[in-house]
């Protein structure tokens, strides 16, 4: 399958990511097509990026979450391949070339990605044993959401990311649905990306973002298992988290540690809202 910069669009969701987005964009092929979904509605950033980079469109959007924002970018994408990237990901000089060359040996796939350069933190999971297609091509069951190249021909228009997720596990949900349809997911092992992790937004918002992450990790964990398994199994999966969050929120309230108390209250709220089948409503300004 032929992948090149003419038939690929890079889609990057940003939220107050001014300090890191330039490194990401500077690492991509210069003439590549790029769409940024800017969820903090920063008009000045839009003007600056569109004037600085070729073939770049910035769409200002409300903070609607990773999955919903990526779906917007995919719908605006006019190429066969949509490459989902986090703003804290950077390419090596030969990343895209090595990816493209390896894909010539693949007849069909739904999702593909280069390999995380830090092998201690792989960006994929292999749960089943697959035939070896090529020394540089590894079939996997799951790919992390910070780097996912989607073959749009393998998806229906409304079957990309589940927009009920706001943060966490939307990529796992997508990969699981792909594998259930017996479609292919690959990692290219001679193509590398760097990922800072946890650096997609302004560090000045770190406390607020930590609360957000704690809330949505619990909510998403319950929703994911309820969707793919059952309510009882989802309850089983978060029961320890529920009890731990309840006890620790009380403990840190007694100890007067407001920060940790807030983190565990956020976890507890995420669990309870999941159990009550409420939407993932928690947001920050």
Short mmCIF file of C-alpha atoms in Angstrom, two decimals:
data_model
loop_
_atom_site.label_atom_id
_atom_site.label_comp_id
_atom_site.label_asym_id
_atom_site.label_seq_id
_atom_site.Cartn_x
_atom_site.Cartn_y
_atom_site.Cartn_z
CA UNK A 1 0.00 0.00 0.00
CA UNK A 2 1.44 3.37 -1.03
CA UNK A 3 1.59 6.12 1.58
CA UNK A 4 3.08 9.51 0.72
CA UNK A 5 2.73 13.16 1.73
CA UNK A 6 0.17 13.75 -1.04
CA UNK A 7 -2.32 11.16 0.26
CA UNK A 8 -1.74 11.72 4.00
CA UNK A 9 -3.10 14.45 6.29
CA UNK A 10 -1.65 15.00 9.77
CA UNK A 11 -4.32 15.80 12.38
CA UNK A 12 -3.22 17.30 15.68
CA UNK A 13 -5.56 18.20 18.55
CA UNK A 14 -4.22 21.01 20.74
CA UNK A 15 -5.36 22.63 23.97
CA UNK A 16 -3.13 25.46 25.19
CA UNK A 17 -0.20 23.66 23.57
CA UNK A 18 1.67 26.75 22.32
CA UNK A 19 4.92 25.73 24.04
CA UNK A 20 5.24 22.38 22.24
CA UNK A 21 3.32 22.46 18.97
CA UNK A 22 6.18 24.08 17.03
CA UNK A 23 8.57 21.19 17.72
CA UNK A 24 5.96 18.78 16.42
CA UNK A 25 5.23 20.75 13.25
CA UNK A 26 8.91 21.41 12.53
CA UNK A 27 9.60 17.67 12.58
CA UNK A 28 6.94 16.77 9.97
CA UNK A 29 7.60 16.68 6.21
CA UNK A 30 7.61 20.33 5.12
CA UNK A 31 5.01 20.04 2.35
CA UNK A 32 2.69 17.65 4.19
CA UNK A 33 -0.98 18.52 4.69
CA UNK A 34 -1.75 19.41 8.30
CA UNK A 35 -4.98 20.13 10.21
CA UNK A 36 -4.87 21.40 13.79
CA UNK A 37 -7.99 21.30 15.95
CA UNK A 38 -7.34 24.08 18.47
CA UNK A 39 -9.64 23.48 21.46
CA UNK A 40 -8.79 26.63 23.42
CA UNK A 41 -10.02 28.76 20.48
CA UNK A 42 -6.77 30.75 20.37
CA UNK A 43 -7.23 33.00 17.34
CA UNK A 44 -3.71 34.46 17.61
CA UNK A 45 -2.20 30.97 17.52
CA UNK A 46 -4.30 30.12 14.46
CA UNK A 47 -3.05 33.21 12.59
CA UNK A 48 0.58 32.61 13.55
CA UNK A 49 0.63 28.91 12.62
CA UNK A 50 -1.19 29.36 9.32
CA UNK A 51 1.23 32.13 8.30
CA UNK A 52 4.32 30.13 9.34
CA UNK A 53 3.62 26.66 7.90
CA UNK A 54 2.68 25.43 4.44
CA UNK A 55 -0.51 23.44 3.85
CA UNK A 56 -1.70 24.02 7.41
CA UNK A 57 -5.29 24.70 8.46
CA UNK A 58 -6.19 25.53 12.07
CA UNK A 59 -9.81 24.89 13.08
CA UNK A 60 -10.92 26.69 16.23
CA UNK A 61 -13.11 24.42 18.32
CA UNK A 62 -14.66 24.22 21.77
CA UNK A 63 -12.95 21.82 24.18
CA UNK A 64 -14.83 18.74 23.03
CA UNK A 65 -12.23 16.09 23.83
CA UNK A 66 -9.68 14.00 21.96
CA UNK A 67 -12.05 11.68 20.10
CA UNK A 68 -14.60 14.28 19.01
CA UNK A 69 -11.87 16.68 17.89
CA UNK A 70 -10.07 14.01 15.91
CA UNK A 71 -13.33 13.02 14.24
CA UNK A 72 -13.75 16.64 13.16
CA UNK A 73 -10.26 16.62 11.68
CA UNK A 74 -10.86 13.33 9.89
CA UNK A 75 -14.09 14.62 8.35
CA UNK A 76 -12.24 17.70 7.08
CA UNK A 77 -9.44 15.51 5.70
CA UNK A 78 -9.58 14.96 1.93
CA UNK A 79 -6.86 12.30 1.74
CA UNK A 80 -7.09 8.52 2.10
CA UNK A 81 -4.87 8.47 5.17
CA UNK A 82 -5.43 10.49 8.35
CA UNK A 83 -2.45 10.55 10.70
CA UNK A 84 -3.52 11.31 14.28
CA UNK A 85 -0.72 12.91 16.36
CA UNK A 86 -0.42 14.45 19.79
CA UNK A 87 1.34 17.84 19.86
CA UNK A 88 4.12 16.42 22.06
CA UNK A 89 5.17 13.90 19.37
CA UNK A 90 8.12 14.58 17.06
CA UNK A 91 9.42 12.72 14.01
CA UNK A 92 12.98 11.70 13.24
CA UNK A 93 14.39 12.78 9.86
CA UNK A 94 13.67 9.37 8.31
CA UNK A 95 10.44 8.52 10.19
CA UNK A 96 7.99 9.12 7.36
CA UNK A 97 10.25 7.70 4.64
CA UNK A 98 10.79 4.45 6.55
CA UNK A 99 7.09 4.20 7.30
CA UNK A 100 6.22 4.71 3.62
CA UNK A 101 8.75 2.16 2.36
CA UNK A 102 7.56 -0.54 4.78
CA UNK A 103 3.93 0.04 3.86
CA UNK A 104 4.69 -1.01 0.28
CA UNK A 105 4.92 -4.55 1.68
CA UNK A 106 1.42 -4.35 3.21
CA UNK A 107 -1.65 -5.04 1.10
CA UNK A 108 -4.23 -3.76 3.59
CA UNK A 109 -4.45 -2.26 7.08
CA UNK A 110 -6.77 -0.15 9.24
CA UNK A 111 -4.26 1.46 11.63
CA UNK A 112 -0.48 1.74 11.52
CA UNK A 113 2.22 3.65 13.39
CA UNK A 114 5.95 4.11 13.77
CA UNK A 115 7.52 2.76 16.95
CA UNK A 116 8.13 4.78 20.11
CA UNK A 117 11.88 5.48 20.30
CA UNK A 118 11.98 4.61 24.01
CA UNK A 119 11.66 0.82 24.00
CA UNK A 120 10.97 0.85 27.75
CA UNK A 121 7.62 2.46 26.94
CA UNK A 122 6.26 0.67 23.85
CA UNK A 123 3.32 2.33 22.11
CA UNK A 124 1.61 -0.98 21.31
CA UNK A 125 0.35 -4.21 22.83
CA UNK A 126 0.43 -7.73 21.40
CA UNK A 127 -2.04 -10.13 23.00
CA UNK A 128 -2.19 -12.74 20.24
CA UNK A 129 0.39 -14.53 18.11
CA UNK A 130 0.54 -13.33 14.50
CA UNK A 131 2.44 -14.45 11.41
CA UNK A 132 5.57 -12.44 10.63
CA UNK A 133 4.84 -10.34 7.55
CA UNK A 134 8.22 -8.63 7.31
CA UNK A 135 11.18 -7.98 9.61
CA UNK A 136 10.16 -4.32 9.88
CA UNK A 137 6.42 -4.95 10.26
CA UNK A 138 4.82 -6.14 13.49
CA UNK A 139 1.11 -6.97 13.71
CA UNK A 140 -0.31 -5.86 17.04
CA UNK A 141 -3.64 -5.66 18.85
CA UNK A 142 -3.49 -2.12 20.20
CA UNK A 143 -1.68 1.17 19.47
CA UNK A 144 -1.43 4.20 21.75
CA UNK A 145 -3.48 7.18 20.63
CA UNK A 146 -0.62 9.68 20.41
CA UNK A 147 0.34 8.24 17.00
CA UNK A 148 -2.21 6.47 14.80
CA UNK A 149 -2.29 6.53 11.00
CA UNK A 150 -5.80 5.55 9.88
CA UNK A 151 -6.70 4.14 6.49
CA UNK A 152 -10.05 5.83 5.94
CA UNK A 153 -11.09 3.15 3.45
CA UNK A 154 -11.33 0.72 6.40
CA UNK A 155 -13.86 2.83 8.29
CA UNK A 156 -17.37 4.06 7.87
CA UNK A 157 -17.75 7.82 8.26
CA UNK A 158 -19.37 7.54 11.69
CA UNK A 159 -17.15 4.74 12.99
CA UNK A 160 -13.92 6.46 14.01
CA UNK A 161 -13.56 7.55 17.65
CA UNK A 162 -16.41 7.04 20.12
CA UNK A 163 -17.34 10.59 21.12
CA UNK A 164 -18.68 9.51 24.50
CA UNK A 165 -15.06 9.38 25.65
CA UNK A 166 -13.55 12.77 26.50
CA UNK A 167 -10.13 11.58 27.63
CA UNK A 168 -8.54 8.11 27.89
CA UNK A 169 -9.26 4.74 26.23
CA UNK A 170 -10.84 6.08 23.05
CA UNK A 171 -7.88 4.67 21.13
CA UNK A 172 -8.20 1.29 22.90
CA UNK A 173 -11.88 1.25 22.00
CA UNK A 174 -11.09 2.01 18.36
CA UNK A 175 -8.41 -0.70 18.14
CA UNK A 176 -10.66 -3.29 19.75
CA UNK A 177 -13.44 -2.56 17.27
CA UNK A 178 -10.94 -2.84 14.40
CA UNK A 179 -9.69 -6.23 15.62
CA UNK A 180 -13.24 -7.51 16.08
CA UNK A 181 -13.73 -6.84 12.35
CA UNK A 182 -10.57 -8.87 11.62
CA UNK A 183 -8.78 -5.82 10.27
CA UNK A 184 -5.04 -5.25 10.62
CA UNK A 185 -3.05 -3.01 12.98
CA UNK A 186 0.69 -2.70 12.46
CA UNK A 187 3.78 -1.16 14.04
CA UNK A 188 6.71 -0.29 11.76
CA UNK A 189 9.78 -1.24 13.76
CA UNK A 190 12.41 0.69 11.77
CA UNK A 191 10.46 3.96 11.88
CA UNK A 192 10.65 5.95 15.14
CA UNK A 193 8.85 8.79 16.90
CA UNK A 194 9.61 10.62 20.14
CA UNK A 195 6.85 11.26 22.65
CA UNK A 196 7.31 13.40 25.76
CA UNK A 197 4.17 12.09 27.45
CA UNK A 198 1.98 14.30 29.62
CA UNK A 199 3.30 17.41 27.85
CA UNK A 200 0.45 18.16 25.47
CA UNK A 201 -0.78 21.22 27.38
CA UNK A 202 0.60 24.24 29.20
CA UNK A 203 2.44 23.11 32.40
CA UNK A 204 0.93 26.11 34.21
CA UNK A 205 -2.35 24.18 34.12
CA UNK A 206 -0.80 21.05 35.65
CA UNK A 207 -2.99 20.88 38.79
CA UNK A 208 -6.25 21.40 36.90
CA UNK A 209 -5.21 18.89 34.27
CA UNK A 210 -4.32 16.32 36.94
CA UNK A 211 -7.84 16.65 38.38
CA UNK A 212 -9.25 16.25 34.88
CA UNK A 213 -7.12 13.17 34.21
CA UNK A 214 -8.07 11.50 37.50
CA UNK A 215 -11.79 12.06 36.88
CA UNK A 216 -11.77 10.84 33.29
CA UNK A 217 -9.48 7.87 33.89
CA UNK A 218 -12.06 6.39 36.24
CA UNK A 219 -15.07 7.34 34.11
CA UNK A 220 -13.48 5.99 30.92
CA UNK A 221 -12.35 2.77 32.58
CA UNK A 222 -15.92 1.99 33.64
CA UNK A 223 -17.45 3.06 30.31
CA UNK A 224 -14.97 1.04 28.24
CA UNK A 225 -15.59 -2.22 30.11
CA UNK A 226 -19.34 -1.63 30.27
CA UNK A 227 -19.41 -1.06 26.50
CA UNK A 228 -17.36 -4.14 25.59
CA UNK A 229 -18.19 -6.52 28.46
CA UNK A 230 -21.01 -5.85 30.94
CA UNK A 231 -22.08 -3.56 33.77
CA UNK A 232 -21.08 -6.15 36.38
CA UNK A 233 -17.64 -6.66 34.84
CA UNK A 234 -17.09 -2.89 34.64
CA UNK A 235 -18.04 -2.58 38.32
CA UNK A 236 -15.57 -5.36 39.14
CA UNK A 237 -12.81 -3.54 37.23
CA UNK A 238 -13.21 -0.25 39.12
CA UNK A 239 -14.31 -1.56 42.54
CA UNK A 240 -10.83 -1.31 44.08
CA UNK A 241 -10.40 2.17 42.62
CA UNK A 242 -13.78 3.20 44.03
CA UNK A 243 -12.98 2.02 47.56
CA UNK A 244 -9.43 3.42 47.44
CA UNK A 245 -10.60 6.82 46.23
CA UNK A 246 -13.28 6.97 48.95
CA UNK A 247 -10.90 6.07 51.79
CA UNK A 248 -8.04 8.27 50.59
CA UNK A 249 -10.26 11.29 50.10
CA UNK A 250 -11.27 10.93 53.76
CA UNK A 251 -7.67 10.31 54.87
CA UNK A 252 -6.25 13.37 53.11
CA UNK A 253 -9.14 15.47 54.32
CA UNK A 254 -8.19 14.57 57.91
CA UNK A 255 -4.49 15.20 57.18
CA UNK A 256 -5.29 18.56 55.62
CA UNK A 257 -3.65 17.72 52.28
CA UNK A 258 -5.97 19.63 49.97
CA UNK A 259 -4.18 18.68 46.76
CA UNK A 260 -4.32 14.92 47.26
CA UNK A 261 -7.82 15.16 48.67
CA UNK A 262 -8.92 16.88 45.45
CA UNK A 263 -7.25 14.22 43.27
CA UNK A 264 -9.01 11.35 45.02
CA UNK A 265 -12.32 13.19 45.13
CA UNK A 266 -11.99 13.57 41.37
CA UNK A 267 -11.38 9.81 41.05
CA UNK A 268 -14.34 9.06 43.29
CA UNK A 269 -16.59 11.36 41.27
CA UNK A 270 -15.46 9.74 38.02
CA UNK A 271 -16.28 6.28 39.39
CA UNK A 272 -19.70 7.31 40.68
CA UNK A 273 -20.68 9.12 37.50
CA UNK A 274 -19.69 6.07 35.48
CA UNK A 275 -21.72 3.77 37.72
CA UNK A 276 -24.72 6.10 37.42
CA UNK A 277 -24.36 5.99 33.59
CA UNK A 278 -23.88 9.74 33.37
CA UNK A 279 -21.99 11.38 30.52
CA UNK A 280 -18.34 12.41 30.89
CA UNK A 281 -19.23 15.96 31.85
CA UNK A 282 -16.20 17.14 33.85
CA UNK A 283 -14.19 19.94 32.14
CA UNK A 284 -11.70 22.68 33.03
CA UNK A 285 -11.69 26.27 31.78
#
